[in-house]
Amino acid sequence: MVSGTSGTTEVRGGTSVGVATAARWVRRWEDQQQHYAVDRDERLTVIADVVEHTTAGLAEPLVVDLGCGPGALAARLAARLPHAAIVAVDADPLLLGLGRAYYGPAVRFVEAVIGRPGWLGALALDRPLDAAVSTTALHYLGEAALRRVYRDLADRLRPGGVLVNGDHLRQDAGRLCEIARAVGRRRAERRRVRSHEDWDSWWAAAHADPALAGLLAERRTRPLPASEGEHLTLSAHLTLLREAGFRHAGPVWQFGNSHVVVAVR
């Protein structure tokens, strides 16, 4: 799924990054993400399973990945569904630049701030969506932005299309949330391959790499959104989805507070 072993890929603003550099940093990103998601690989596989099932028989499904980062989920979908059109969306030009260079043309990467009014227009979609997916991204949105995103997606998905969200979503009862978090932590301790990096140390190392200087300079010109919605519970997300116009919404996979939620248009 890698575009090559040498050369550069042009990214927005004329910035370029070497493919070998991108490969190194994408792999380090994937390693540090293991700190934050219980059974991350299984969760990504479940999301791909749902998309494959719900788009079966379509000649060229159109799928958008929201908050894609460097593109791990989008690339997995492109490998599973080589006949699909995959659009990967994020607000961070550094992560988008790494994804473009590493994964090549199998995924179309687009810079947009999800939830900002008019954000869907940046995607240049020419037909209704068959599926929208996300992983550990939508919980960052505040309630007003999330409500807008869910309504926008309900309007753009075809009847029967799905939104598939893999994320950390709290239980309503505080005690259940605490227990679920403990269960997830224990499972992670048993199964996780420990990384030497976490979120902060990955970013610190990235800022110290001269090969990323151009993308980092571009990143500094962007007003990246702050986290606002982590207080929303699973039931709050389901209520917003139904209010947005989805006919059905509920979890299809869960471990601890880690869920895969499916909403059917």
Coordinates of C-alpha atoms in Angstrom, one line a residue:
M1 CA 0.0 0.0 0.0
V2 CA 3.1 2.2 0.0
S3 CA 3.6 4.4 -3.0
G4 CA 7.3 3.7 -3.3
T5 CA 10.6 3.6 -1.5
S6 CA 12.1 6.9 -2.7
G7 CA 11.2 10.3 -4.0
T8 CA 8.8 12.9 -2.7
T9 CA 5.1 13.6 -2.8
E10 CA 3.7 17.1 -3.2
V11 CA 1.3 18.3 -0.6
R12 CA -0.8 21.4 -0.2
G13 CA 1.2 24.7 -0.2
G14 CA 4.1 23.2 -2.2
T15 CA 5.5 21.3 0.8
S16 CA 7.1 18.0 0.0
V17 CA 8.1 15.0 2.2
G18 CA 10.2 12.0 1.3
V19 CA 8.5 8.7 1.1
A20 CA 11.1 7.0 3.4
T21 CA 10.7 9.8 6.0
A22 CA 6.9 9.4 5.8
A23 CA 7.2 5.7 6.2
R24 CA 9.3 6.1 9.3
W25 CA 6.9 8.6 10.9
V26 CA 3.7 6.8 10.0
R27 CA 5.0 3.6 11.6
R28 CA 6.0 5.5 14.7
W29 CA 2.5 7.1 14.8
E30 CA 0.9 3.6 14.6
D31 CA 3.0 2.4 17.4
Q32 CA 2.2 5.3 19.8
Q33 CA -1.5 5.0 19.0
Q34 CA -1.5 1.6 20.7
H35 CA -1.4 3.5 24.0
Y36 CA -4.8 5.0 23.4
A37 CA -7.1 2.4 21.9
V38 CA -8.0 -1.0 23.3
D39 CA -7.6 -3.7 20.6
R40 CA -7.0 -1.0 18.0
D41 CA -6.3 -3.4 15.1
E42 CA -9.4 -5.4 15.9
R43 CA -11.5 -2.2 16.0
L44 CA -10.2 -1.0 12.6
T45 CA -10.9 -4.5 11.3
V46 CA -14.5 -4.3 12.6
I47 CA -15.0 -0.9 10.9
A48 CA -13.8 -2.4 7.6
D49 CA -16.0 -5.4 8.1
V50 CA -19.1 -3.1 8.4
V51 CA -18.2 -1.1 5.4
E52 CA -17.5 -4.1 3.3
H53 CA -20.9 -5.7 4.3
T54 CA -22.9 -2.6 3.8
T55 CA -21.4 -1.7 0.4
A56 CA -21.5 -5.3 -1.0
G57 CA -22.6 -5.3 -4.6
L58 CA -21.8 -1.6 -5.3
A59 CA -19.5 -1.0 -8.3
E60 CA -17.5 1.8 -6.7
P61 CA -18.5 2.7 -3.2
L62 CA -17.7 6.2 -2.0
V63 CA -16.3 6.3 1.5
V64 CA -15.1 9.2 3.6
D65 CA -12.7 8.8 6.6
L66 CA -13.2 11.7 9.1
G67 CA -10.2 12.8 11.2
C68 CA -8.0 10.4 9.3
G69 CA -4.6 11.3 10.7
P70 CA -1.9 9.7 8.5
G71 CA -4.5 7.4 7.1
A72 CA -4.3 4.0 8.7
L73 CA -8.1 3.3 8.5
A74 CA -8.4 4.8 5.0
A75 CA -5.6 2.7 3.7
R76 CA -7.1 -0.4 5.3
L77 CA -10.3 0.3 3.6
A78 CA -8.5 0.9 0.3
A79 CA -6.8 -2.5 0.6
R80 CA -10.0 -4.3 1.6
L81 CA -12.1 -2.5 -1.1
P82 CA -9.8 -1.8 -4.1
H83 CA -12.8 -0.7 -6.2
A84 CA -13.9 1.9 -3.7
A85 CA -13.2 5.7 -3.8
I86 CA -11.7 6.6 -0.4
V87 CA -11.6 10.2 0.7
A88 CA -9.5 10.9 3.9
V89 CA -10.2 14.2 5.8
D90 CA -8.1 15.9 8.5
A91 CA -7.3 19.4 9.6
D92 CA -3.6 18.7 10.2
P93 CA -1.3 19.3 7.2
L94 CA 1.6 17.4 8.8
L95 CA -0.4 14.2 9.2
L96 CA -2.0 14.6 5.8
G97 CA 1.4 15.1 4.2
L98 CA 2.8 11.9 5.8
G99 CA -0.3 10.0 4.6
R100 CA -0.1 11.2 1.1
A101 CA 3.6 10.3 0.8
Y102 CA 3.3 6.9 2.4
Y103 CA 0.0 5.6 1.0
G104 CA 0.1 7.2 -2.4
P105 CA -2.9 7.6 -4.8
A106 CA -5.0 4.8 -3.3
V107 CA -6.5 7.4 -0.9
R108 CA -7.5 11.0 -1.7
F109 CA -6.4 13.1 1.2
V110 CA -8.2 16.4 1.8
E111 CA -7.6 19.2 4.4
A112 CA -10.7 20.4 6.1
V113 CA -11.9 21.3 9.6
I114 CA -14.6 18.8 10.3
G115 CA -17.7 20.5 11.8
R116 CA -16.9 24.0 10.6
P117 CA -19.8 25.4 8.6
G118 CA -19.4 24.3 5.0
W119 CA -16.7 21.7 5.7
L120 CA -18.3 19.1 3.4
G121 CA -17.8 21.4 0.4
A122 CA -14.0 21.0 0.6
L123 CA -14.4 17.3 -0.1
A124 CA -15.7 17.9 -3.7
L125 CA -18.0 14.9 -3.5
D126 CA -19.8 14.2 -6.8
R127 CA -22.4 11.8 -5.5
P128 CA -24.0 10.5 -2.3
L129 CA -21.8 8.8 0.2
D130 CA -22.1 5.1 0.8
A131 CA -20.3 5.1 4.1
A132 CA -18.5 7.5 6.4
V133 CA -16.1 6.2 9.0
S134 CA -14.0 7.6 11.8
T135 CA -11.8 6.4 14.6
T136 CA -10.8 8.3 17.8
A137 CA -11.7 11.6 16.2
L138 CA -15.3 12.6 16.6
H139 CA -15.2 12.6 20.4
Y140 CA -13.1 15.8 20.1
L141 CA -16.0 17.7 18.7
G142 CA -18.3 19.8 21.0
E143 CA -22.0 19.1 21.0
A144 CA -23.0 21.8 18.5
A145 CA -20.3 20.8 16.0
L146 CA -21.1 17.2 16.4
R147 CA -24.8 17.8 15.9
R148 CA -23.9 19.7 12.7
V149 CA -21.6 16.9 11.5
Y150 CA -24.2 14.2 12.1
R151 CA -26.8 16.2 10.2
D152 CA -24.5 16.9 7.3
L153 CA -23.6 13.3 7.0
A154 CA -27.2 12.2 7.2
D155 CA -27.9 14.5 4.3
R156 CA -25.1 13.3 2.2
L157 CA -25.4 9.5 2.8
R158 CA -27.5 7.5 0.5
P159 CA -30.6 5.7 2.0
G160 CA -29.1 2.6 3.7
G161 CA -25.6 4.2 3.9
V162 CA -23.8 4.0 7.2
L163 CA -21.7 6.1 9.6
V164 CA -19.3 3.8 11.4
N165 CA -17.5 5.4 14.4
G166 CA -14.8 3.7 16.4
D167 CA -14.2 5.8 19.5
H168 CA -13.8 6.1 23.3
L169 CA -17.3 6.7 24.5
R170 CA -18.2 6.8 28.2
Q171 CA -21.1 5.0 29.8
D172 CA -23.8 7.2 31.4
A173 CA -23.4 5.9 34.9
G174 CA -20.1 7.0 36.5
R175 CA -19.5 3.7 38.2
L176 CA -20.0 1.7 35.0
C177 CA -17.7 4.1 33.2
E178 CA -15.0 3.5 35.8
I179 CA -15.4 -0.3 35.6
A180 CA -15.4 -0.2 31.8
R181 CA -12.2 1.8 31.9
A182 CA -10.5 -0.6 34.3
V183 CA -11.5 -3.6 32.1
G184 CA -10.1 -1.9 29.0
R185 CA -6.9 -1.0 30.8
R186 CA -6.4 -4.6 32.0
R187 CA -7.0 -6.0 28.5
A188 CA -4.6 -3.5 27.1
E189 CA -1.9 -4.5 29.6
R190 CA -2.3 -8.2 28.6
R191 CA -2.3 -7.7 24.9
R192 CA -0.6 -4.4 24.0
V193 CA 2.8 -4.3 22.4
R194 CA 4.4 -1.5 24.4
S195 CA 5.7 1.5 22.5
H196 CA 8.5 3.7 23.7
E197 CA 6.5 6.7 22.5
D198 CA 3.2 8.3 23.6
W199 CA 1.4 11.2 22.0
D200 CA 3.6 14.0 23.5
S201 CA 6.9 12.2 22.9
W202 CA 5.9 11.5 19.2
W203 CA 5.2 15.2 18.6
A204 CA 8.3 16.3 20.4
A205 CA 10.4 14.0 18.2
A206 CA 8.6 15.1 15.1
H207 CA 9.3 18.8 15.9
A208 CA 13.0 17.9 16.2
D209 CA 13.3 16.2 12.7
P210 CA 14.6 18.6 10.1
A211 CA 12.9 16.5 7.4
L212 CA 9.5 17.6 8.7
A213 CA 10.3 21.3 9.0
G214 CA 8.3 22.3 5.9
L215 CA 5.1 20.4 7.0
L216 CA 5.5 21.7 10.6
A217 CA 5.8 25.3 9.3
E218 CA 2.6 24.8 7.3
R219 CA 1.0 23.3 10.4
R220 CA 1.8 26.4 12.4
T221 CA -0.3 28.5 10.0
R222 CA -3.4 26.5 10.7
P223 CA -5.8 27.2 13.6
L224 CA -6.2 23.5 14.6
P225 CA -9.4 22.7 16.5
A226 CA -9.3 22.0 20.3
S227 CA -10.9 19.1 22.0
E228 CA -14.4 20.0 23.3
G229 CA -16.7 16.9 23.3
E230 CA -15.1 14.3 25.5
H231 CA -17.8 14.6 28.1
L232 CA -20.5 13.2 25.8
T233 CA -21.6 9.7 26.6
L234 CA -22.5 6.8 24.3
S235 CA -26.2 7.5 24.8
A236 CA -25.7 11.2 24.0
H237 CA -24.1 10.2 20.7
L238 CA -26.9 7.9 19.9
T239 CA -29.5 10.5 20.6
L240 CA -27.8 13.0 18.4
L241 CA -27.5 10.5 15.6
R242 CA -31.3 9.7 15.7
E243 CA -32.1 13.4 15.9
A244 CA -29.9 14.0 12.8
G245 CA -32.1 11.6 10.7
F246 CA -30.4 8.2 11.1
R247 CA -33.0 5.4 11.3
H248 CA -30.9 3.1 13.5
A249 CA -27.9 3.7 15.7
G250 CA -26.1 1.5 18.2
P251 CA -22.8 -0.3 19.1
V252 CA -21.8 -3.4 17.2
W253 CA -18.6 -4.0 19.0
Q254 CA -17.3 -2.9 22.5
F255 CA -14.6 -3.5 24.9
G256 CA -14.4 -1.3 28.0
N257 CA -15.2 2.2 26.8
S258 CA -14.0 1.4 23.3
H259 CA -16.9 1.1 20.9
V260 CA -17.7 0.7 17.2
V261 CA -21.0 2.5 16.7
V262 CA -23.0 2.1 13.5
A263 CA -25.7 4.5 12.4
V264 CA -27.9 3.6 9.3
R265 CA -29.4 6.3 7.1

